[in-house]
XYZ file of C-alpha atoms in Angstrom:
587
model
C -66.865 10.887 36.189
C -68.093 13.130 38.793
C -69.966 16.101 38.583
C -68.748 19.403 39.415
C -69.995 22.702 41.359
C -69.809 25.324 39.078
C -67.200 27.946 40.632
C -66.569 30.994 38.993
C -62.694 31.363 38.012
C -61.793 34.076 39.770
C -62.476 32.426 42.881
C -60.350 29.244 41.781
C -57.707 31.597 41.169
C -58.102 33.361 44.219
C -58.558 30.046 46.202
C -55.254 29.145 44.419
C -53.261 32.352 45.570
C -52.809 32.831 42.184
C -54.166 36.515 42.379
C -55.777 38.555 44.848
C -59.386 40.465 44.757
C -57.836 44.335 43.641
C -56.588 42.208 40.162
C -59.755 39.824 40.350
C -61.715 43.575 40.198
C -59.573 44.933 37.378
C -59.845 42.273 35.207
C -63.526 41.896 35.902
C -64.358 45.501 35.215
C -62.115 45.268 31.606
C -63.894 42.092 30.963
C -67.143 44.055 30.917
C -65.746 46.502 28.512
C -64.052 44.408 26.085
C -66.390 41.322 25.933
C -63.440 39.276 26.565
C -63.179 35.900 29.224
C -61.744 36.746 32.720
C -58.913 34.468 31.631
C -58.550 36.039 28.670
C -57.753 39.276 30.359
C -55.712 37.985 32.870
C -53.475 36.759 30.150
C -53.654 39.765 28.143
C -52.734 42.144 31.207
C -49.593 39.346 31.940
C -51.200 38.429 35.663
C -51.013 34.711 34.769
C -50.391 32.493 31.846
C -52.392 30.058 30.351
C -50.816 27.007 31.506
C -50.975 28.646 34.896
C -55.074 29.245 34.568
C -55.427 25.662 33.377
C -53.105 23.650 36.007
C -55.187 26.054 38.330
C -58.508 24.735 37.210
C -56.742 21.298 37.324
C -55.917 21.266 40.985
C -59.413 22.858 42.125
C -61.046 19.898 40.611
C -58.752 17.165 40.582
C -58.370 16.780 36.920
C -54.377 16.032 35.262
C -53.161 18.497 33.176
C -51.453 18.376 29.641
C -48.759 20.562 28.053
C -47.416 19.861 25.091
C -47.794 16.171 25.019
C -50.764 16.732 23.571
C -49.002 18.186 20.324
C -47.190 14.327 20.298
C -50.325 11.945 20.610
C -51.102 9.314 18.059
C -53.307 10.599 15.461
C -55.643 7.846 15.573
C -57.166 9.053 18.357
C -58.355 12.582 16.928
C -59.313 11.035 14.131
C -62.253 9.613 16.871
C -64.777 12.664 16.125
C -64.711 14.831 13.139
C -63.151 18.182 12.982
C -66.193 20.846 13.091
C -67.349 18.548 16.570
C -63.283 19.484 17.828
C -63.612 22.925 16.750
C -66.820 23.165 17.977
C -66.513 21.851 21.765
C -62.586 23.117 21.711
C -62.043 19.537 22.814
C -59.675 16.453 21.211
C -59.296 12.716 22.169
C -55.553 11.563 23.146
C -56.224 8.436 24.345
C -59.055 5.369 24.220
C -59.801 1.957 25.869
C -62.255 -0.299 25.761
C -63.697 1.033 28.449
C -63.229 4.727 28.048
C -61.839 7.864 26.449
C -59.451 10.288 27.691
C -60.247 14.037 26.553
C -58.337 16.912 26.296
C -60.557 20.437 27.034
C -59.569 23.491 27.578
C -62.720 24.593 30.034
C -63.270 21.258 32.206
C -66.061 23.790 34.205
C -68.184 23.911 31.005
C -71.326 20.759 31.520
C -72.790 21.235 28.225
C -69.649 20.197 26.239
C -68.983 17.898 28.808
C -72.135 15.899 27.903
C -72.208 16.308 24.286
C -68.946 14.428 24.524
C -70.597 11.719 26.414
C -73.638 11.619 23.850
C -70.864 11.278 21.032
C -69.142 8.528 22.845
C -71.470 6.552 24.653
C -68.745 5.300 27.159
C -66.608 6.772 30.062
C -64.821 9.941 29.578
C -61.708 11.278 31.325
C -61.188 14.562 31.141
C -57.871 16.254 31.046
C -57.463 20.173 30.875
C -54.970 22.078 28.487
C -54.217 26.202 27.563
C -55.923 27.381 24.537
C -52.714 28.087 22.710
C -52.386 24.170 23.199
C -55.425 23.157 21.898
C -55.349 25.515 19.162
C -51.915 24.013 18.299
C -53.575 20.139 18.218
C -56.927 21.165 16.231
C -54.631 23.158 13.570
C -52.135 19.675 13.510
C -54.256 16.702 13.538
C -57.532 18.465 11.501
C -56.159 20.313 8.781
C -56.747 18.737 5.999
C -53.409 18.447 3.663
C -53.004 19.720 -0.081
C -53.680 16.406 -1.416
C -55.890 16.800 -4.997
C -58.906 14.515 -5.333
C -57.108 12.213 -7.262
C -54.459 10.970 -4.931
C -57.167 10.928 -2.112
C -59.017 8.443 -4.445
C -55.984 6.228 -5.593
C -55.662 5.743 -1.388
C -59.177 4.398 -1.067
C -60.652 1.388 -1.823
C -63.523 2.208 -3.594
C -64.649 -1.490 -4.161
C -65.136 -2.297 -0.210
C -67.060 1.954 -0.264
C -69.324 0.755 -2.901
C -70.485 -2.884 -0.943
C -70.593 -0.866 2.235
C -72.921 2.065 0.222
C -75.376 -0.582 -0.975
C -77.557 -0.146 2.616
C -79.049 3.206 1.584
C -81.214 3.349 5.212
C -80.868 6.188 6.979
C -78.741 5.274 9.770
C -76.375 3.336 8.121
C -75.598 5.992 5.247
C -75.156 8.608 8.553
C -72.492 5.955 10.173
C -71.183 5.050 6.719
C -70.972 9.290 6.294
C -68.586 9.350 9.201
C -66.172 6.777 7.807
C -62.649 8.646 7.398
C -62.805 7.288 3.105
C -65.867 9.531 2.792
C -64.955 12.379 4.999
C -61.410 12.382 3.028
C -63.599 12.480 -0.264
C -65.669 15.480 0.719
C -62.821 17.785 1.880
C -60.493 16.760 -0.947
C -63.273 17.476 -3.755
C -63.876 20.771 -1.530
C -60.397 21.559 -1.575
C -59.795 20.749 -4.792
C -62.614 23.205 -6.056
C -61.208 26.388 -3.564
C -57.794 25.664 -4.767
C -58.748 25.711 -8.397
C -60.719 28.941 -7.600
C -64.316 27.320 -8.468
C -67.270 29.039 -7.931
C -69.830 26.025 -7.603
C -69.502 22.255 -7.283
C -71.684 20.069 -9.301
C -72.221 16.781 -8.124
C -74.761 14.556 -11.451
C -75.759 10.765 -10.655
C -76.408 9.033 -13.704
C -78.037 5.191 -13.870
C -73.644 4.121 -13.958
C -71.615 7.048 -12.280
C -71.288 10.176 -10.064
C -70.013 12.923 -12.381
C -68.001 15.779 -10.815
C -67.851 19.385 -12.268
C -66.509 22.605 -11.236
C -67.683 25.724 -12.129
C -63.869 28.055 -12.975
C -64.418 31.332 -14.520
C -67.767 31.088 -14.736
C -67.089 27.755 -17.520
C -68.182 23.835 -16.347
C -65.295 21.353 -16.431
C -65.551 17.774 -15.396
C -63.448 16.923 -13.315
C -63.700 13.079 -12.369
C -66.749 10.387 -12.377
C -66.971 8.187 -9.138
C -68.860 4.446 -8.621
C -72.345 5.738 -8.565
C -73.278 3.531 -5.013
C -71.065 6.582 -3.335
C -73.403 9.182 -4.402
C -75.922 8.608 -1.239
C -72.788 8.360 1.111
C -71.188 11.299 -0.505
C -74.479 13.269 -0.377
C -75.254 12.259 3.280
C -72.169 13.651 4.517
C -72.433 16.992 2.832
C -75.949 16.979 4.574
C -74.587 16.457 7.866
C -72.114 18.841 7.082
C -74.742 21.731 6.386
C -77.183 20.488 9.035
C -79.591 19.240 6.400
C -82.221 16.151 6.836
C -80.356 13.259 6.477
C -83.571 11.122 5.554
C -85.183 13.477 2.918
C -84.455 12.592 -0.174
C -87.872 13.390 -2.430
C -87.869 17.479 -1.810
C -85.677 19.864 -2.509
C -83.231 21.171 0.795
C -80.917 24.033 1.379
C -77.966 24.319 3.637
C -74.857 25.947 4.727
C -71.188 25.570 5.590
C -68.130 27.559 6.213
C -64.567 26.604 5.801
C -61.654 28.127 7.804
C -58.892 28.238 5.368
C -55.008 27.862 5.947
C -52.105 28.638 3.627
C -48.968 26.232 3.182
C -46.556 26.258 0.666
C -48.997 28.648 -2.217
C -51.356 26.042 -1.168
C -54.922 26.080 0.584
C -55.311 23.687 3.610
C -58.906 23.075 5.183
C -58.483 23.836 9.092
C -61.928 23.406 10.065
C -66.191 23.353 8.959
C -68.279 25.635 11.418
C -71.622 26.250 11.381
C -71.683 29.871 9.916
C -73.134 31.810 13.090
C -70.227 30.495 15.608
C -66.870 30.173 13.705
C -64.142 32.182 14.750
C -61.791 33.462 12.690
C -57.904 33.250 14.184
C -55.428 35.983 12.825
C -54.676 35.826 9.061
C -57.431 33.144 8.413
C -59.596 33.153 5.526
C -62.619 31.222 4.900
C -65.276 30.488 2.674
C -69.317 30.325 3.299
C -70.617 27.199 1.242
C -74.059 27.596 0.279
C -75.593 23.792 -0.409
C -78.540 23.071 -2.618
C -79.916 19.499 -3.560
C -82.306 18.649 -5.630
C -84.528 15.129 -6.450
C -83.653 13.693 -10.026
C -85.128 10.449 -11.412
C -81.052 9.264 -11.223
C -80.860 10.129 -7.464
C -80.160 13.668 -5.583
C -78.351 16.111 -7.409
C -76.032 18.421 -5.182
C -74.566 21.970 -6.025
C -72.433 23.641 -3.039
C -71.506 27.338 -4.127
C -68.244 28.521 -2.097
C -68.553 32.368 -1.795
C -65.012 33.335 -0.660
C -64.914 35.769 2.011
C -62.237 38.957 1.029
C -62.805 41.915 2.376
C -61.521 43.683 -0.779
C -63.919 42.134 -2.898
C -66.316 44.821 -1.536
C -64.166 48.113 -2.294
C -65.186 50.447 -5.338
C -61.598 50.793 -5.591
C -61.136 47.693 -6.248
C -64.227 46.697 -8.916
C -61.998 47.983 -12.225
C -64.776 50.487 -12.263
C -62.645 53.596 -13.703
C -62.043 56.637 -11.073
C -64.647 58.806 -13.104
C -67.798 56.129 -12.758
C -66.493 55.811 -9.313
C -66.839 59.242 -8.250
C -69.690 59.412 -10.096
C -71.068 56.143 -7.758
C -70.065 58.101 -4.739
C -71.920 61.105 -5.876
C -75.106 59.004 -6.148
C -74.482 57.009 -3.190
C -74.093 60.017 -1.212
C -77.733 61.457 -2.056
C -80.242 61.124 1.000
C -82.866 58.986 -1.378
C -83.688 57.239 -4.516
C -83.146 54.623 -6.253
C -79.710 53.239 -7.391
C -80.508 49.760 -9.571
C -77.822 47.195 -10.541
C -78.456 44.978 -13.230
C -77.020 42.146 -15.583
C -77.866 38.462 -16.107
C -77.254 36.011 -12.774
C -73.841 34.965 -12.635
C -72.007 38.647 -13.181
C -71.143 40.164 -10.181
C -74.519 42.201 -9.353
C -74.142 41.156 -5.413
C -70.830 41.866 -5.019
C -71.124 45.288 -6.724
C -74.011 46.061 -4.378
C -72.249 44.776 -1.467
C -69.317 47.177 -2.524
C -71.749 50.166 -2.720
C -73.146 49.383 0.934
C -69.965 49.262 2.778
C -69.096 52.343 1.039
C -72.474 54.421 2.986
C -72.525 51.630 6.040
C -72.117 54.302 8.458
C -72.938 53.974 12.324
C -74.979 56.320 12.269
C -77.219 54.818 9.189
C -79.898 52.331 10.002
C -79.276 49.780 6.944
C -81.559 46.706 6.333
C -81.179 44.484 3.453
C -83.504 41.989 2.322
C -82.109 39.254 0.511
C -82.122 35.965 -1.015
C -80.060 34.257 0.434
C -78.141 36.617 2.680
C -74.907 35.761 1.181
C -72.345 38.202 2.820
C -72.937 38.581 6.582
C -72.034 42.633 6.937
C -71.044 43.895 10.407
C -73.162 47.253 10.934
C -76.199 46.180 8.544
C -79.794 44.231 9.632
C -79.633 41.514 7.057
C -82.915 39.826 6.458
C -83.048 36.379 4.714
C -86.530 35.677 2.514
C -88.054 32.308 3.163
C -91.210 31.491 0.718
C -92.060 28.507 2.885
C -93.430 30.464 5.560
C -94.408 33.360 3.218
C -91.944 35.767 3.477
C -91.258 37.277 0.915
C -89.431 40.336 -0.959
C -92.603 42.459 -1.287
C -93.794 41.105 2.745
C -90.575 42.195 4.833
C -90.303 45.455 2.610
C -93.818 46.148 4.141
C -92.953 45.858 7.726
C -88.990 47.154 7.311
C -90.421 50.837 6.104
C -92.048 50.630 9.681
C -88.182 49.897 11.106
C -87.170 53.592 10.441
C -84.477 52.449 7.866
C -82.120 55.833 6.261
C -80.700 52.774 3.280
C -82.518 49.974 1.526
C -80.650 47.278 -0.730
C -83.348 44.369 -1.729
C -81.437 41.747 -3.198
C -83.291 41.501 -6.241
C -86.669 43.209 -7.901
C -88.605 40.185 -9.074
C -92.158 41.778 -9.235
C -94.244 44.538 -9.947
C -95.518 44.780 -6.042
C -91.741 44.618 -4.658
C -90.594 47.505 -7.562
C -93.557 49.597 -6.324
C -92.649 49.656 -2.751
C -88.572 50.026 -3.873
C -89.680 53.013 -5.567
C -92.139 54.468 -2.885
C -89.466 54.115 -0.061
C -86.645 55.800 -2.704
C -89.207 58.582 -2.940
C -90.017 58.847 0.956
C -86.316 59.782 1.461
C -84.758 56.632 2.007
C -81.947 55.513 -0.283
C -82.763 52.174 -1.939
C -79.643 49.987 -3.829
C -81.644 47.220 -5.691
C -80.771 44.447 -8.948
C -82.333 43.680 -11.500
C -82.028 40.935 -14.392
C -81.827 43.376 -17.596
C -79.406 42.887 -20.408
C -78.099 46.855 -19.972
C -78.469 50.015 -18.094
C -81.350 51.160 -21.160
C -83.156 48.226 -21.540
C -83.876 48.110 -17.336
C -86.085 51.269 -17.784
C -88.091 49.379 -20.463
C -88.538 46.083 -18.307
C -90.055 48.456 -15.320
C -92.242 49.655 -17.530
C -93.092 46.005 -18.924
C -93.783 45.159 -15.332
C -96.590 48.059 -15.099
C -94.714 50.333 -13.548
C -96.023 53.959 -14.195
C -93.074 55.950 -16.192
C -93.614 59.013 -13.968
C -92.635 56.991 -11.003
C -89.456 55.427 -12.891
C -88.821 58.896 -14.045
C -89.005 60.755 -10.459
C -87.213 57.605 -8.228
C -84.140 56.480 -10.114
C -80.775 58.210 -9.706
C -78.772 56.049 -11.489
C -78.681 52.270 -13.594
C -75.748 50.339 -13.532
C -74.883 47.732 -16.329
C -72.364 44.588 -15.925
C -70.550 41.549 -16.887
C -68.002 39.278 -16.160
C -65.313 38.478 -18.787
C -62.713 35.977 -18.598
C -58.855 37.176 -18.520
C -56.855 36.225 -20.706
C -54.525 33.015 -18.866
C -51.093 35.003 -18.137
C -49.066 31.762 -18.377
C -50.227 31.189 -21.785
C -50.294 34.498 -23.262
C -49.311 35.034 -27.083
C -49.643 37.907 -29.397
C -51.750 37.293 -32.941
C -53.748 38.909 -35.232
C -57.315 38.969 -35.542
C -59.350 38.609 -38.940
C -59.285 41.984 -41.054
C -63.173 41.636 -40.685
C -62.864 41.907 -37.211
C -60.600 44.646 -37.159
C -62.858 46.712 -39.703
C -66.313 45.852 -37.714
C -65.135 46.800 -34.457
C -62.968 49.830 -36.070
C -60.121 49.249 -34.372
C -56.198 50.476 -34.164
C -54.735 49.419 -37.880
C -51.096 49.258 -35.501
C -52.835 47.869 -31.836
C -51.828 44.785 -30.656
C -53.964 41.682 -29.765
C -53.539 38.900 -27.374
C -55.124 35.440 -26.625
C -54.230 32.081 -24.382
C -53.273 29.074 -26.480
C -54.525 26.778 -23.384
C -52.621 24.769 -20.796
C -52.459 23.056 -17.671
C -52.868 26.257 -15.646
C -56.346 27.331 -17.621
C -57.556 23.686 -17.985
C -56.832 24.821 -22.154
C -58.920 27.292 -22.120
C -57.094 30.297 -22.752
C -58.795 31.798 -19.574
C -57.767 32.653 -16.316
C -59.930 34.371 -13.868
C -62.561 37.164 -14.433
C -62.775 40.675 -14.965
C -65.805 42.898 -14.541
C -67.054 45.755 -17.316
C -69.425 48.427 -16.641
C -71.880 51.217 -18.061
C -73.323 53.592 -16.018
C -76.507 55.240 -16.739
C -76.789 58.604 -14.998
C -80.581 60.305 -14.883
C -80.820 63.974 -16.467
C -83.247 66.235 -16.561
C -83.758 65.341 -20.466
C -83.569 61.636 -19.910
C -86.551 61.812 -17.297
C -88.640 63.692 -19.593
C -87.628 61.093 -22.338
C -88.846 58.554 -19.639
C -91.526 60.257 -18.623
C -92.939 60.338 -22.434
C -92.042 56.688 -22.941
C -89.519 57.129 -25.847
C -88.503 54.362 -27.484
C -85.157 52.412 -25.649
C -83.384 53.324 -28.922
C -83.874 57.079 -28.652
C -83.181 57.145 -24.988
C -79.439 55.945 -25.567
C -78.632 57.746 -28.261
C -79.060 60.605 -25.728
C -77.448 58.897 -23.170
C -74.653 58.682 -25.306
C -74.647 62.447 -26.099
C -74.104 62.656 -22.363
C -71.254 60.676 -22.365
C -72.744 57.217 -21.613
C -69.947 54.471 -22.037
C -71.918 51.144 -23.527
C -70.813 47.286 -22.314
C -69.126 46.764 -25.768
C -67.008 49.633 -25.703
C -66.079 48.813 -21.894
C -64.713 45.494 -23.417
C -63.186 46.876 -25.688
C -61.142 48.784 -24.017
C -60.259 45.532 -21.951
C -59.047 44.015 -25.256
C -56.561 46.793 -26.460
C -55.296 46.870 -22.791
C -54.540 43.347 -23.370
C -56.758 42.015 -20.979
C -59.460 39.861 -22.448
C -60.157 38.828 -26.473
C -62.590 40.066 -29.007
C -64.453 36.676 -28.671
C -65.182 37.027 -24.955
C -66.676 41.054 -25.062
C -68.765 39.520 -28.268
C -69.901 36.308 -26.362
C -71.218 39.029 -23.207
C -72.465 41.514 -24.354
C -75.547 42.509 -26.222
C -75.533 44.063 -29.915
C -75.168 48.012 -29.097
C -73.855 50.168 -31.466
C -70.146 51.165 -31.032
C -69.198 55.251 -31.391
């Protein structure tokens, strides 16, 4: 193939009589303002079309041009390089011989995709050039993957052949055996499987016999299948390659990531695409999910657990957090002070980042300097300096806090106080004037002011710097499609002092729950706002005990009686506010 003189396109269009150098200037100058491609705007502004642009770039440099043909091509010729190396180069085979392949791109001018192509290959390329709207068309038809569930992907493969194929574990033939379509139609079914069945983590477990499969729904493990246990290294290799992890290291612990573009069909989830999480591009009405990875070295082989953090705006609105309008203007009221320290705290698993992610967009203003330091950034924010710890090269909570103070931040969150040095400086920047949101792992709101103290924290610091504690959990919802009415024990009824005439509800399990009873989560909350008499209570070190019977006084709302007002509403079960919450006294 030959090699082409770069030429910008608005001389190619010019050249082509196309436009003329008053539009060539206008488009230019709103190009500068809007970020956008020259073609791009050119399009927008309705001087040319797409197919226009490209049969333009066609002719300059002798290269055919496809329309929409290319939405009629055999699928086995997509099917040549995976979808995230499509997506990525915007490019898509249509046709292959022996002695080449025949490309589709929509920028023939661009040398660097050209030659990863050729790298992928490793034979002759012919390059034809298509619109965007084209190519978007073909990525979206022959990658997405379809609704099928794990199981019918598995009864299509023959496992047998996978397993004598898997028994070379070297490293280059578990990355070509990785690319094989049987194990690439694994992965993204047991990944599609898991988002459609709203799981929060994938657990893949090699024992000496089998691969076991679990999802993590509602914060409960269910197994899901067991596969041959000669696919695990296959299985594990591609998720590697997926989330650009070492291929070849299999004694050490590694961390990755992924994200998913998601597409909707039929009440269904479809997987469009994997991107690396710095370059994907979201198209209108897409949704997608970041996939943290995480393997670890067992004596049965690597362990893998991929987290998929689903990406909804709403998830970070105080609106939307079933706090109650009276804790959330009291959030806002402690969100809008200049400085101090505004803690969130619970056990891991219930809700602590999103709550704090909820509480930053809420004071992410443009003209705020925010800086988070975190581990592992697990939202990217749009407006906020989001720093990632890394212990392997030292950097740590209590390190970056050091330098940041020197960055001339106005709001602080840390992901999470681990230590007594990383509290102190939290509490010295919330009393410097900077406002600092922060968790913490504490069973409640009363017993967080203890474990500062535990961690030799001075009480007159704890006393001065914190504005306000908040307390939370995650309970499961009662499954809707399963719903029934009972009655509870009298014993119940008489310890918790509830209504003689309210009315209870629980799930008698089915398909929709996996027999649980459970369908999705709901978060509780107490709030823990810092008077004048509970500093001085702090400041004496009264006992925890004392503390919230004042608190109370003040109209402090514990867990318990949170959940409880869940379970009249009809909303969760006695058993679930018991199982999550600590032993407080009810009033």
């Amino acid at each position: 193939m030959a090699t082409y003189a770069r030429k910008k396109l608005g001389e190619i269009l010019i050249d082509s009589g196309l436009i003329d150098e008053k539009i060539l200037k206008v488009a230019l100058d709103k190009s500068k303002v809007s970020g956008e491609r020259i073609g791009e705007v050119l399009v927008k502004e309705g001087y040319l079309t797409e197919d226009k642009i490209a049969k333009a770039l066609g002719e300059q440099y002798h290269i055919p041009y496809i329309g929409e043909n290319i939405l009629e091509i055999d699928k086995t010729y997509p099917a040549l390089i995976p979808a995230e190396t499509a997506y990525r180069l915007n490019a898509i085979p249509i046709y292959e011989t022996s002695q080449e392949v025949t490309i589709a791109i929509v920028d023939p001018l661009n040398v660097m995709v050209i030659d990863e192509l050729k790298k992928v290959f490793k034979k002759r390329l012919k390059i034809v050039v298509t619109t965007e709207k084209l190519m978007k068309l073909a990525l979206e038809k022959f990658y997405a993957t379809k609704g099928e569930h794990l199981d019918e992907i598995l009864s299509q493969i023959d496992l047998k052949a996978l397993e004598l194929k898997s028994a070379d574990d070297s490293p280059q033939r578990l990355e070509r055996l990785a690319e094989e379509a049987p194990i690439v139609q694994i992965v993204y079914g047991l990944l599609l499987q898991a988002i459609n069945d709203r799981a929060s983590d994938i657990h893949i477990e090699p024992s000496s016999s089998k691969m076991k499969i679990r999802f993590r729904i509602d914060g409960i493990l269910h197994d899901i299948t067991d596969l041959p246990r000669p696919l695990l290294n296959p299985i594990v290799s591609r998720i590697k390659i997926m989330s650009d992890m070492d291929i070849s290291e299999k004694r050490l612990p590694q961390d990755g990531h992924l994200q998913i573009e998601l597409l909707m069909e039929n009440g269904k989830y479809l997987i469009k695409t994997f991107v690396k999480r710095d370059i994907l591009r979201l198209s209108e009405g897409s949704e997608y999910v970041d996939v943290r990875v995480s393997t670890s070295p067992t004596i049965q082989g690597e362990k893998v657990v991929l987290r998929l953090l689903r990406k909804r705006d709403e998830l970070f609105d105080l609106e939307k957090l079933n706090i109650d309008k009276d804790m959330v203007v009291k959030v806002r009221r402690l969100l809008n002070r200049p400085y101090g320290l505004f803690l969130i705290t619970g056990p891991t698993g219930s809700g602590k980042t999103t709550t704090a992610y909820a509480c930053l967009k809420y004071i992410n203003k443009k003209e705020k300097n925010v800086i988070t330091v975190e581990d592992p950034v697990e939202y990217q924010i749009v407006g906020a300096n989001q720093i990632q710890v890394n212990p392997k090269i030292s950097l740590s909570f209590a390190g970056i806090l050091r330098n940041i103070l020197r960055q001339d931040p106005d709001i602080l969150l840390i992901g999470e106080i681990r230590d007594k040095e990383t509290a102190e400086i939290a509490i010295q920047s919330a009393l410097t004037g900077h406002l600092v949101i922060s968790t913490l792992h504490t069973n409640d709101a009363i017993s967080t002011i203890v474990r500062l103290l535990d961690m030799g924290i001075e009480s007159y610091l704890i006393s001065s710097a914190i504005n306000g504690i908040v307390s939370q959990r995650l309970l499961r919802k009662i499954c809707p499609f399963c719903k029934r009415e009972y009655t509870p024990p009298e014993t119940i009824i008489l310890e918790w002092n509830l209504p003689p005439f309210a009315k209870f509800y629980r799930g008698e399990g089915c398909s929709k729950c996996h027999e649980t009873g459970y369908y999705d989560r709901i978060a509780i909350y107490e709030l823990l706002l810092l008077n004048d008499n509970l500093r001085n209570l702090i400041l004496n070190r009264t006992p925890s005990d004392k503390i919230r019977e004042e608190a109370i006084k003040d109209g402090f709302v514990p867990l318990k009686q949170a959940g409880l007002r869940l379970v009249l509403d009809g909303i969760t079960t006695i058993d679930e506010v018991i199982a999550n919450t600590s032993d407080e006294v009810l009033f």
